Short mmCIF file of C-alpha atoms in Angstrom, two decimals:
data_model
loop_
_atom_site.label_atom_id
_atom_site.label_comp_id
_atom_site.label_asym_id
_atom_site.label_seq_id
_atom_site.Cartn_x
_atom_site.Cartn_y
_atom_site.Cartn_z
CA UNK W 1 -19.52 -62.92 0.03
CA UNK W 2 -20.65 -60.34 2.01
CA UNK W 3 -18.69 -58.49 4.84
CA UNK W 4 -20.15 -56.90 8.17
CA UNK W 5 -18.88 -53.65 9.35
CA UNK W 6 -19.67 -53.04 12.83
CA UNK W 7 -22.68 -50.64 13.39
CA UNK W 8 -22.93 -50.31 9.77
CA UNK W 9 -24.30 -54.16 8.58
CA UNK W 10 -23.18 -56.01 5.52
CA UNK W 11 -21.47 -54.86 2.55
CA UNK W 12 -20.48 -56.49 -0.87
CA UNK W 13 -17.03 -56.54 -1.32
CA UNK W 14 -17.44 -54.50 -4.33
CA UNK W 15 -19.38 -52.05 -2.51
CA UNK W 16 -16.77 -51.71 0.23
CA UNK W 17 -14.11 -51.34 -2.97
CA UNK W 18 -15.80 -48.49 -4.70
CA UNK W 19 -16.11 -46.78 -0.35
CA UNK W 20 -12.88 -46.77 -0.50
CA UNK W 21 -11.94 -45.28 -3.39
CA UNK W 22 -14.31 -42.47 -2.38
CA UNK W 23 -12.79 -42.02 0.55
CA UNK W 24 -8.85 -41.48 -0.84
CA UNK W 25 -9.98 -39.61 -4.12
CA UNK W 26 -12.05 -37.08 -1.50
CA UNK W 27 -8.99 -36.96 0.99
CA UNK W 28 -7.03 -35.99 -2.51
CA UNK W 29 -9.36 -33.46 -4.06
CA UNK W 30 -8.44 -30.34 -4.52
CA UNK W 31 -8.90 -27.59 -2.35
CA UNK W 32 -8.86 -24.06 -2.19
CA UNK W 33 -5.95 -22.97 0.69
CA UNK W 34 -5.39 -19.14 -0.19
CA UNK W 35 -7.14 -15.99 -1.93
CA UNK W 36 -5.93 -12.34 -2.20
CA UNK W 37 -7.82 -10.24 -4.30
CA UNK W 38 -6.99 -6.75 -5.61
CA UNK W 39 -10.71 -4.16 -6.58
CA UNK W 40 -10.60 -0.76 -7.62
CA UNK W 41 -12.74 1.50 -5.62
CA UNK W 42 -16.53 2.06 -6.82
CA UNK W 43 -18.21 4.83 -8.31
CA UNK W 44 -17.16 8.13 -7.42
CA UNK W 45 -17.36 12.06 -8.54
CA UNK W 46 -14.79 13.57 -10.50
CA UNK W 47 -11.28 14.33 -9.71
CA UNK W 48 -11.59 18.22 -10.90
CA UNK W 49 -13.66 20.09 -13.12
CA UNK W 50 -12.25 21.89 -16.07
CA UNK W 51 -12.56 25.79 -16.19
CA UNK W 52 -15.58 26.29 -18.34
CA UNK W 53 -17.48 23.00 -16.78
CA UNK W 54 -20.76 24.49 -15.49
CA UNK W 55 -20.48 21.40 -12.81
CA UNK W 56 -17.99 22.61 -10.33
CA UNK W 57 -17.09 20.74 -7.15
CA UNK W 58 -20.79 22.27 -5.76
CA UNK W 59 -22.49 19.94 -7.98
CA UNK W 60 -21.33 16.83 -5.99
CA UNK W 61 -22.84 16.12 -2.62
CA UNK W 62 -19.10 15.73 -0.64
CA UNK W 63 -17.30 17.32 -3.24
CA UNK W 64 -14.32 16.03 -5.64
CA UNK W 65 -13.10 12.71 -5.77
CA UNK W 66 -15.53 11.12 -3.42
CA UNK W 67 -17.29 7.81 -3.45
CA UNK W 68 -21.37 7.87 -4.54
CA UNK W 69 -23.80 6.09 -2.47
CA UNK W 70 -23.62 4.08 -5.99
CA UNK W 71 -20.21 3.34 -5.32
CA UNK W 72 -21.36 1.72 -1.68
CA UNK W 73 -23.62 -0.01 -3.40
CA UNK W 74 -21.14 -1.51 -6.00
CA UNK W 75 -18.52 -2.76 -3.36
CA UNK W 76 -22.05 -4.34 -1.30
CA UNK W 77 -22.77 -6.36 -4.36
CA UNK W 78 -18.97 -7.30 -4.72
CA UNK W 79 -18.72 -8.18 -1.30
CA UNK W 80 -21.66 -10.43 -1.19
CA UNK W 81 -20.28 -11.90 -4.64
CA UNK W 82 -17.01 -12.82 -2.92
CA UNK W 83 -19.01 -14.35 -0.03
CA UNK W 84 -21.08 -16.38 -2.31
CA UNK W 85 -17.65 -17.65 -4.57
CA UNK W 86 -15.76 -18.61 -1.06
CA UNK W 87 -18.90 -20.27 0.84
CA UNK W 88 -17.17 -22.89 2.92
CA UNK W 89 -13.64 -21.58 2.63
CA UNK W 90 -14.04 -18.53 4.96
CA UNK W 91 -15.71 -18.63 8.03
CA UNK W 92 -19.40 -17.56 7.66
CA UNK W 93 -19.10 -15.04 10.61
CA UNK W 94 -16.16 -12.46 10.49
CA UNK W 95 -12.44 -13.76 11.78
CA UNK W 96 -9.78 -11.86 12.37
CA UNK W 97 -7.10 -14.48 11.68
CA UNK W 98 -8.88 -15.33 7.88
CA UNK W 99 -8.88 -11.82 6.29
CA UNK W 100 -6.79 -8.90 6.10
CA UNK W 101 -7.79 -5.56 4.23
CA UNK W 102 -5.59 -2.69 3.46
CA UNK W 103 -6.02 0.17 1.74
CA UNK W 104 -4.56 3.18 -0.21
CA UNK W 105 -5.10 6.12 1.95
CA UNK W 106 -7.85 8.08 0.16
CA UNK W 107 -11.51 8.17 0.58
CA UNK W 108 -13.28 6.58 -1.51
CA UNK W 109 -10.98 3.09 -1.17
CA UNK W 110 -11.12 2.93 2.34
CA UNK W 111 -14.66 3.56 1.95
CA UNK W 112 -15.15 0.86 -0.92
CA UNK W 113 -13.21 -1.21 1.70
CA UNK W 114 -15.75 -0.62 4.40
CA UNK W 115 -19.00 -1.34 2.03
CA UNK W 116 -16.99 -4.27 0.91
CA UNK W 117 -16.79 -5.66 3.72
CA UNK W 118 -20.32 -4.62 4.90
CA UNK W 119 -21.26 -7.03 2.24
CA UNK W 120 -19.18 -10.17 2.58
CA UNK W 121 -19.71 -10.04 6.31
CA UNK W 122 -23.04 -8.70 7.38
CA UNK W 123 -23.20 -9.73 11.36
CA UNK W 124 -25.13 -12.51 12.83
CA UNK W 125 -25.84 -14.01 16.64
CA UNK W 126 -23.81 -12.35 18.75
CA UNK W 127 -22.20 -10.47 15.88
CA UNK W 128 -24.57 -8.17 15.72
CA UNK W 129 -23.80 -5.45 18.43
CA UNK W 130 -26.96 -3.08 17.40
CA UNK W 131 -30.32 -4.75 16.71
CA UNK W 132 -31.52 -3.44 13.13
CA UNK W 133 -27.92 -2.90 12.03
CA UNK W 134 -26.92 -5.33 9.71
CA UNK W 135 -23.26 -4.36 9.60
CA UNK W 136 -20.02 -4.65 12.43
CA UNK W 137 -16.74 -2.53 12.21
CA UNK W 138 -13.61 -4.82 10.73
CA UNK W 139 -10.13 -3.06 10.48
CA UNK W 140 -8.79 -2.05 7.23
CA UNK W 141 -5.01 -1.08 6.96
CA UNK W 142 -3.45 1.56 5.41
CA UNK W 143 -0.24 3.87 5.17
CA UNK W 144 0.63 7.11 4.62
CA UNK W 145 0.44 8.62 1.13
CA UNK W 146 3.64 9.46 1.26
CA UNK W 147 4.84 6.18 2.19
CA UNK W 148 2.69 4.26 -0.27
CA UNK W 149 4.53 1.58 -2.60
CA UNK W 150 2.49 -1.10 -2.87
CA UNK W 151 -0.90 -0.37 -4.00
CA UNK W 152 -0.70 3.30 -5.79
CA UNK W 153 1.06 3.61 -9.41
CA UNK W 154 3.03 4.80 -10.87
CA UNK W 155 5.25 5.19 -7.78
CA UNK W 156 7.86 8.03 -7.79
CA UNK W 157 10.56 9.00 -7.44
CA UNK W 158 11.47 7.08 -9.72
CA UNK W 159 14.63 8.62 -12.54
CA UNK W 160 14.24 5.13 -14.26
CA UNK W 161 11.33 5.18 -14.67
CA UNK W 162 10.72 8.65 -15.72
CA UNK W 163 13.91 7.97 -18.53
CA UNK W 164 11.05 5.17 -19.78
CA UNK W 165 8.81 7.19 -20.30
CA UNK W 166 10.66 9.94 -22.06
CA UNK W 167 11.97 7.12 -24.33
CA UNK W 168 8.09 6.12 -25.27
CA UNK W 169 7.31 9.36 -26.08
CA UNK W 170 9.81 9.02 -28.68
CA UNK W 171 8.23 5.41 -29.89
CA UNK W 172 6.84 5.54 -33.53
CA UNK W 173 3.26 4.82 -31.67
CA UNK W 174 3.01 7.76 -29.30
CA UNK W 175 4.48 10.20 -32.18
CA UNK W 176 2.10 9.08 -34.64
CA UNK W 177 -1.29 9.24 -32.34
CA UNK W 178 -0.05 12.65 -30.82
CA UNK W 179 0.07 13.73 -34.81
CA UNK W 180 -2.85 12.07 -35.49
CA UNK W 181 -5.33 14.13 -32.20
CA UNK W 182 -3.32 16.89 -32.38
CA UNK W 183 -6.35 19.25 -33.86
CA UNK W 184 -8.59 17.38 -31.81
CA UNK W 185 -6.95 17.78 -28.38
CA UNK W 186 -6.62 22.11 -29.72
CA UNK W 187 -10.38 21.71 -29.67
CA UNK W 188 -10.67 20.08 -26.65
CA UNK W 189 -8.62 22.81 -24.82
CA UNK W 190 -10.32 25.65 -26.53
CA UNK W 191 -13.42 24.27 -25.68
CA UNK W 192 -12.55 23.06 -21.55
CA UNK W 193 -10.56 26.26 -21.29
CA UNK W 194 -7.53 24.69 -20.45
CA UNK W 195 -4.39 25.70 -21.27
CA UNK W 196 -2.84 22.95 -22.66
CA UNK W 197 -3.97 19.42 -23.40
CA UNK W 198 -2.09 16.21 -24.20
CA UNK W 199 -2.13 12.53 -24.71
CA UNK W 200 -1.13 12.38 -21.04
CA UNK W 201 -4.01 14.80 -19.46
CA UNK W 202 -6.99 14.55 -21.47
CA UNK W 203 -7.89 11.47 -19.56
CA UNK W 204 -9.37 13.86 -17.06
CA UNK W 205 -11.82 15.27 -19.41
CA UNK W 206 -12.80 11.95 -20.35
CA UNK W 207 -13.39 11.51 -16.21
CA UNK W 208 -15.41 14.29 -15.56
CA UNK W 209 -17.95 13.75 -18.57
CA UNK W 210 -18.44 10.31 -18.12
CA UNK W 211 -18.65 10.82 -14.37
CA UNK W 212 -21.55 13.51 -15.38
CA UNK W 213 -23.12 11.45 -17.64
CA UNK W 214 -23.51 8.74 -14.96
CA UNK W 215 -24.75 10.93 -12.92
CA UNK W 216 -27.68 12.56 -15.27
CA UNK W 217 -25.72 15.83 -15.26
CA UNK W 218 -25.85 17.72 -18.74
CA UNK W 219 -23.35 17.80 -20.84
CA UNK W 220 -21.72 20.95 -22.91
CA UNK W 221 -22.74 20.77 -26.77
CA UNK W 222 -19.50 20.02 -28.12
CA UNK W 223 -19.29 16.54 -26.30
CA UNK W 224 -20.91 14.56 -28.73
CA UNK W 225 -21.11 10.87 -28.85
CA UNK W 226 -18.18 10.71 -31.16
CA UNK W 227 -16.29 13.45 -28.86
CA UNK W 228 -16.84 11.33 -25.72
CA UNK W 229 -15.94 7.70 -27.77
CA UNK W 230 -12.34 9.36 -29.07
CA UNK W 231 -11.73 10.16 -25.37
CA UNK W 232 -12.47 7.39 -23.86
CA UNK W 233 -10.14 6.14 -26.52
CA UNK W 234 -7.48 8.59 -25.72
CA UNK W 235 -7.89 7.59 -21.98
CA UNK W 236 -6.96 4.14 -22.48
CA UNK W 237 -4.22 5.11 -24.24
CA UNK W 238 -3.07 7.27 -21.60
CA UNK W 239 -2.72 3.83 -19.20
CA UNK W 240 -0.80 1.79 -21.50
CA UNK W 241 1.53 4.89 -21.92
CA UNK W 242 2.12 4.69 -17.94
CA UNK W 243 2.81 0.93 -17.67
CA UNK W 244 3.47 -0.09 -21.96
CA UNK W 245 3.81 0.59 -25.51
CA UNK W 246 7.16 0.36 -24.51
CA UNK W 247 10.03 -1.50 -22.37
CA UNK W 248 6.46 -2.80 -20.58
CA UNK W 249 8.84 -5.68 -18.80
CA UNK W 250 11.13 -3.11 -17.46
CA UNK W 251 8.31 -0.52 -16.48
CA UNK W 252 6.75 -3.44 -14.38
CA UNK W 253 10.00 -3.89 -12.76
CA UNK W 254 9.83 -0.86 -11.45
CA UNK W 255 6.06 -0.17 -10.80
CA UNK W 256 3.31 -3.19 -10.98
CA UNK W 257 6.00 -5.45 -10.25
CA UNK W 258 6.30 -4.58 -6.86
CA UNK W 259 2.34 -5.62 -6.03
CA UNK W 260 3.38 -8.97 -7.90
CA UNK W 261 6.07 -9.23 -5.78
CA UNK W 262 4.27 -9.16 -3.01
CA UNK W 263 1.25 -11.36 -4.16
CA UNK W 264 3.82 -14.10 -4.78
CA UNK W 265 5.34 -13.95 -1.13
CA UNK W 266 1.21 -14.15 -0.21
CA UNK W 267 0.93 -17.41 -2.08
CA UNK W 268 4.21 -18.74 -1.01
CA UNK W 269 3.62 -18.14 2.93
CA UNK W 270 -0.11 -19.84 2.34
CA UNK W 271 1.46 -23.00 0.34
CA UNK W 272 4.26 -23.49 2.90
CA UNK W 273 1.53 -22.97 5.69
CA UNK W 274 3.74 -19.77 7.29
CA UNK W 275 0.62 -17.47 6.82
CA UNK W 276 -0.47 -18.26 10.80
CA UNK W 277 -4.28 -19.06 9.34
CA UNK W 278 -4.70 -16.29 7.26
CA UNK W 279 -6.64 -17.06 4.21
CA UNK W 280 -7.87 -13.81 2.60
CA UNK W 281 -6.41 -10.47 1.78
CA UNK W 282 -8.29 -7.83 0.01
CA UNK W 283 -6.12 -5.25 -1.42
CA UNK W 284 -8.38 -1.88 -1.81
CA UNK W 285 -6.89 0.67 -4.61
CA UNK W 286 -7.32 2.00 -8.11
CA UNK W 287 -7.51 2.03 -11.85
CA UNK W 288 -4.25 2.42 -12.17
CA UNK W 289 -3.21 -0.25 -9.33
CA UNK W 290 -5.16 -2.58 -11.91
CA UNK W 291 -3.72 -1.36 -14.60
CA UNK W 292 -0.22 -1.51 -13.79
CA UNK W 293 -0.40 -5.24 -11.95
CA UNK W 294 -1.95 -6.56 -15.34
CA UNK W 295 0.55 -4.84 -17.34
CA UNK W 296 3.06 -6.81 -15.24
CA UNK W 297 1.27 -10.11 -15.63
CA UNK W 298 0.60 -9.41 -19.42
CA UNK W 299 -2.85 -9.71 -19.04
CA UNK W 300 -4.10 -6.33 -19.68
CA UNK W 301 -6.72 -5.63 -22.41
CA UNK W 302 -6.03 -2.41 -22.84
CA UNK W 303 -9.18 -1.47 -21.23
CA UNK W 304 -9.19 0.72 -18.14
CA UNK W 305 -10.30 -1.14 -15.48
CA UNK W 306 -14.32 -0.16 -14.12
CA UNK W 307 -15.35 0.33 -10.69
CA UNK W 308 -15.50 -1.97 -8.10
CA UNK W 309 -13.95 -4.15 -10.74
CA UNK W 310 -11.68 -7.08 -9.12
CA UNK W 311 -8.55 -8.98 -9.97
CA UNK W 312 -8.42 -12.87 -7.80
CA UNK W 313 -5.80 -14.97 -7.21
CA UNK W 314 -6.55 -18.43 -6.08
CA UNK W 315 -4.52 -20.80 -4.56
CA UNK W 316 -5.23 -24.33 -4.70
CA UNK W 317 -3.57 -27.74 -3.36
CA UNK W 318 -4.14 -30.33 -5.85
CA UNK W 319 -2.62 -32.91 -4.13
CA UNK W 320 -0.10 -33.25 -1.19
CA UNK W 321 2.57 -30.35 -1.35
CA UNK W 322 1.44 -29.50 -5.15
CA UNK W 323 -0.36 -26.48 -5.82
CA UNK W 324 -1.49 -24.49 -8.72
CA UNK W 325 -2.56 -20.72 -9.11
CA UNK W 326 -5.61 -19.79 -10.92
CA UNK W 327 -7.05 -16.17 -11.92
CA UNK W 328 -9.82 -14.37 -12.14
CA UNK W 329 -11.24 -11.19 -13.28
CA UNK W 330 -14.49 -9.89 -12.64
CA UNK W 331 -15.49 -6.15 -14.61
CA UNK W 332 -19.34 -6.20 -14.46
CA UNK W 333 -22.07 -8.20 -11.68
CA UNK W 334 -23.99 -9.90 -14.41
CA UNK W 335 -20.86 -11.73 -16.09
CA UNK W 336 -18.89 -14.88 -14.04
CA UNK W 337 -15.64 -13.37 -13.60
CA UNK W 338 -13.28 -14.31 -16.18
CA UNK W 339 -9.95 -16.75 -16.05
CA UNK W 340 -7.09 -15.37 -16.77
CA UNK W 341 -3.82 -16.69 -18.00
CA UNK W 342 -0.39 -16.00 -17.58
CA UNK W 343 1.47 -15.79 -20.98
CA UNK W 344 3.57 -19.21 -20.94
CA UNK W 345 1.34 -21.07 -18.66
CA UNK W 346 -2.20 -22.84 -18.43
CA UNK W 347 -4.75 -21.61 -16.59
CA UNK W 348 -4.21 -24.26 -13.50
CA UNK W 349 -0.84 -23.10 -13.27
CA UNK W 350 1.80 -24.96 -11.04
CA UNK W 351 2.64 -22.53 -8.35
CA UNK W 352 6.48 -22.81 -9.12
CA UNK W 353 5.94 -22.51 -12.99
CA UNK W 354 4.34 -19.22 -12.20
CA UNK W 355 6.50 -17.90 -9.33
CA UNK W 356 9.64 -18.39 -12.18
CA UNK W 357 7.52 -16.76 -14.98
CA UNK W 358 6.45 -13.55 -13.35
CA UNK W 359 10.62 -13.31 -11.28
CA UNK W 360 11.74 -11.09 -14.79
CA UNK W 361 9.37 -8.50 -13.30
CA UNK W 362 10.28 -8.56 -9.89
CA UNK W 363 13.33 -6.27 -8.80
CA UNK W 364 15.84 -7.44 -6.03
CA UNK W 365 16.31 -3.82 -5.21
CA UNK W 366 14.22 -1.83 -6.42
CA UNK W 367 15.54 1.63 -5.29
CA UNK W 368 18.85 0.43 -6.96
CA UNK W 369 17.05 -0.14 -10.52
CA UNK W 370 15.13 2.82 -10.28
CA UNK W 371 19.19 4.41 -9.93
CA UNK W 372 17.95 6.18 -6.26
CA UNK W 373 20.96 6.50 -4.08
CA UNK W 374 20.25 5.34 -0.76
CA UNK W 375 20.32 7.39 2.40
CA UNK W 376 22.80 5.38 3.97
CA UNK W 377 25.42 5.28 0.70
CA UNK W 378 24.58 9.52 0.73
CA UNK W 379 25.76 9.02 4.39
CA UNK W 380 29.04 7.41 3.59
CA UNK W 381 29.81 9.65 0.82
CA UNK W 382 29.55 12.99 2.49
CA UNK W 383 31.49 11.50 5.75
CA UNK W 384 34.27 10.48 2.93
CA UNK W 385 34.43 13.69 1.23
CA UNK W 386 34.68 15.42 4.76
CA UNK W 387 37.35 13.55 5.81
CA UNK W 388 39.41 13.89 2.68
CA UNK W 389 38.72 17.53 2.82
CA UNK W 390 39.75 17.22 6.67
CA UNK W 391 42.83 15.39 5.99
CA UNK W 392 43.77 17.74 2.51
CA UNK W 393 43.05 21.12 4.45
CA UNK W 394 45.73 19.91 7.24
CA UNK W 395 48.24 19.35 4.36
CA UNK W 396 47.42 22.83 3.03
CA UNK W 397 48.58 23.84 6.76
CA UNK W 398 51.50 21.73 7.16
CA UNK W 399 52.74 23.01 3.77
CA UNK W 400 52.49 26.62 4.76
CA UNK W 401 53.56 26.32 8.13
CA UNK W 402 56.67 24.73 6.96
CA UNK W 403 56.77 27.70 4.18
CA UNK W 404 56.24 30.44 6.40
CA UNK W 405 59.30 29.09 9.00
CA UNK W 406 61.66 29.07 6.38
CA UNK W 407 60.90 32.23 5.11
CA UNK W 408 61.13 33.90 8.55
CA UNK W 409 64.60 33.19 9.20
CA UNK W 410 67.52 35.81 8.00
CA UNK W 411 69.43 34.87 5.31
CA UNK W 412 72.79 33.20 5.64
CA UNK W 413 71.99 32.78 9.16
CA UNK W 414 72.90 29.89 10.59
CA UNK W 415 71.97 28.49 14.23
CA UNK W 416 75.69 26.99 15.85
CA UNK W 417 75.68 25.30 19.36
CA UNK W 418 77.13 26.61 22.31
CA UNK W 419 77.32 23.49 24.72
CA UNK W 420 80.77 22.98 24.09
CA UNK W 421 81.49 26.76 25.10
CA UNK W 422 80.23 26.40 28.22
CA UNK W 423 82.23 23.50 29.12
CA UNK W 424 85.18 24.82 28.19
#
């Protein structure tokens, strides 16, 4: 028998059945309720130049260190790839209360910000405050250098950290592959002009050729293919060194851990719906930001980490008060980024099961662990030790007060009253 729904006509029971259905599996489906994402800056020039590089800071357009207009064009593409992935989750016109950017404060990530941005929000309607400008200003945080400890690694000081490290350059690994280049890095020093060259600085050389290379600059004789390929080798060494090889769990503690750290209080403001609306953040930094947060998640490849290259975390409510974490990585435009997994977990993971996996490289306090002393416990010391130098220096005085009395008076002397005389 059929059944008549106003306005709509008659149905077949079944019909109406299967409507149903529809309707509560699509109020149940999953949906996306959070994003942050963490990108290393695009292309840029070199850091430095060596001493015999014929390419000194001249070479480059705004000098050392600086993003390329290929750079811009990198974090464009990303931008507009991040607008394509999260069509229908953010707003298609820029919102203040969806997105929030910051940045390390240097050049070329605020600018990779900035393109960025340019990209995943190019202005429409009354957006657009310029005719034939397809771009609008949107803030992008930062903080001092100085007071940076969120998004540039490794962070310092640090005693901890730097005790690490002294204890993997004793590891049987980092012995045996400084034995192993040692003739090669005396070549590479003879050849740069450098004084000295190690495991730990030749990652610079590595830079500046493959920054020249990029850039259809010529390169000196001696950098052969098979030259170039060992330092690029060397380079990636030279970021597992900062954040691995060894003690990588307590390295993270102290370094990537404290971007997961903050990544997990993202995901748990979003899931308990404390965030006030805010759906995106975009975290603008480095090679070695990436480096050191996959370190801490375990998912590093060992690989160092190519411009505009982009780490996502995705937060998703499955059903009703259950949500999972998924991510992402995407290292080239013409590859779907890739899932990662967090050792111990599936890819969907439940949001708790990953909060308690990834809490063993989170410190509680982290100035504490990296054995800092606090200004306020330096405070309370030095006010101690001044007052129980206060307190001993007017026992010192007492003492020789009391000394200097007795030794004053005449021997045999003795003081006798003479109240009674006088009343007599």
């Amino acid at each position: 028998m059929a059944v008549k729904i106003a306005g709509l006509g008659f149905f077949s029971p079944l019909l109406l059945c299967w409507l149903i259905l529809a309707a509560v599996l699509l109020a149940q489906a999953r949906q996306l309720r959070f994003v942050t994402v963490v990108y290393r800056h695009g292309d840029r020039s070199p850091v430095r130049a060596y001493p015999k590089d014929v390419h000194q800071e001249s070479a480059w357009p705004q000098g050392f260190g600086q993003l390329t207009q290929i750079g811009m064009k990198q974090h464009w593409d990303l931008g507009q790839a991040l607008r394509d992935r999260y069509k229908g989750f953010l707003n298609e016109s820029y919102d203040r209360h969806e997105i929030y950017v910051r940045s390390t404060d240097v050049d070329r990530t605020l600018m990779s910000a900035e393109a960025n941005l340019a990209g995943l929000y190019p202005p429409a309607g009354s957006q657009v405050f310029q005719p034939n400008i397809t771009w609008q200003p949107i803030p992008v945080h930062t903080v001092p250098d100085a007071e940076e400890r969120l998004l540039k690694f490794p962070v310092l000081p640090c005693p901890k950290y730097l005790k690490l490290q002294e204890e993997t350059r004793q590891s049987p690994e980092y012995v045996k592959t400084t034995k192993d280049n040692k003739d090669f890095l005396r070549m590479v020093a003879n050849e740069t002009g450098l004084s000295d060259c190690s495991l730990e600085s030749v990652w610079s050389i590595s830079d500046i050729l493959f920054c020249e290379s990029k850039h259809n600059l010529s390169l000196p004789s001696w950098a052969t293919p098979d030259v170039v390929e060992r330092l690029r080798n060397l380079k990636n060494f030279g970021f597992r060194f900062l954040f691995g090889i060894t003690e990588q769990k307590e390295k993270a503690r102290l370094q990537g851990g404290l971007l997961v750290a903050q990544i997990l209080n993202n995901l748990t403001a979003a899931a308990q719906n404390s965030s006030n609306g805010l759906k995106f953040i975009a975290y603008s930094a480095h090679d070695t930001t990436l480096g050191a947060l996959q370190m801490a998640l375990d998912v590093y490849n060992g690989v160092q980490a190519p411009y505009a290259s982009c780490h996502m975390f995705e937060l998703y409510e499955e059903s009703p008060g259950n949500f999972t974490v998924e991510m992402y990585f995407r290292n080239e435009s013409a590859h779907p980024p890739f899932p990662l997994t967090v050792p111990g977990c599936v890819h969907s993971c439940p949001l708790e099961r990953f909060q308690s996996l990834l809490q063993e490289v989170v410190a509680e306090d982290w100035e504490k662990e990296c054995q800092i002393s606090s200004p306020s416990r330096d405070t309370e010391v030095i006010i101690g030790l001044v007052a129980c130098g206060c307190i001993l220096f007017l026992i010192v005085v007492l003492l020789l007060t009391v000394l200097f009395r007795q030794k004053s008076q005449p021997i045999g002397y003795q003081h006798v009253s003479n109240v009674g005389e006088e009343q007599s």
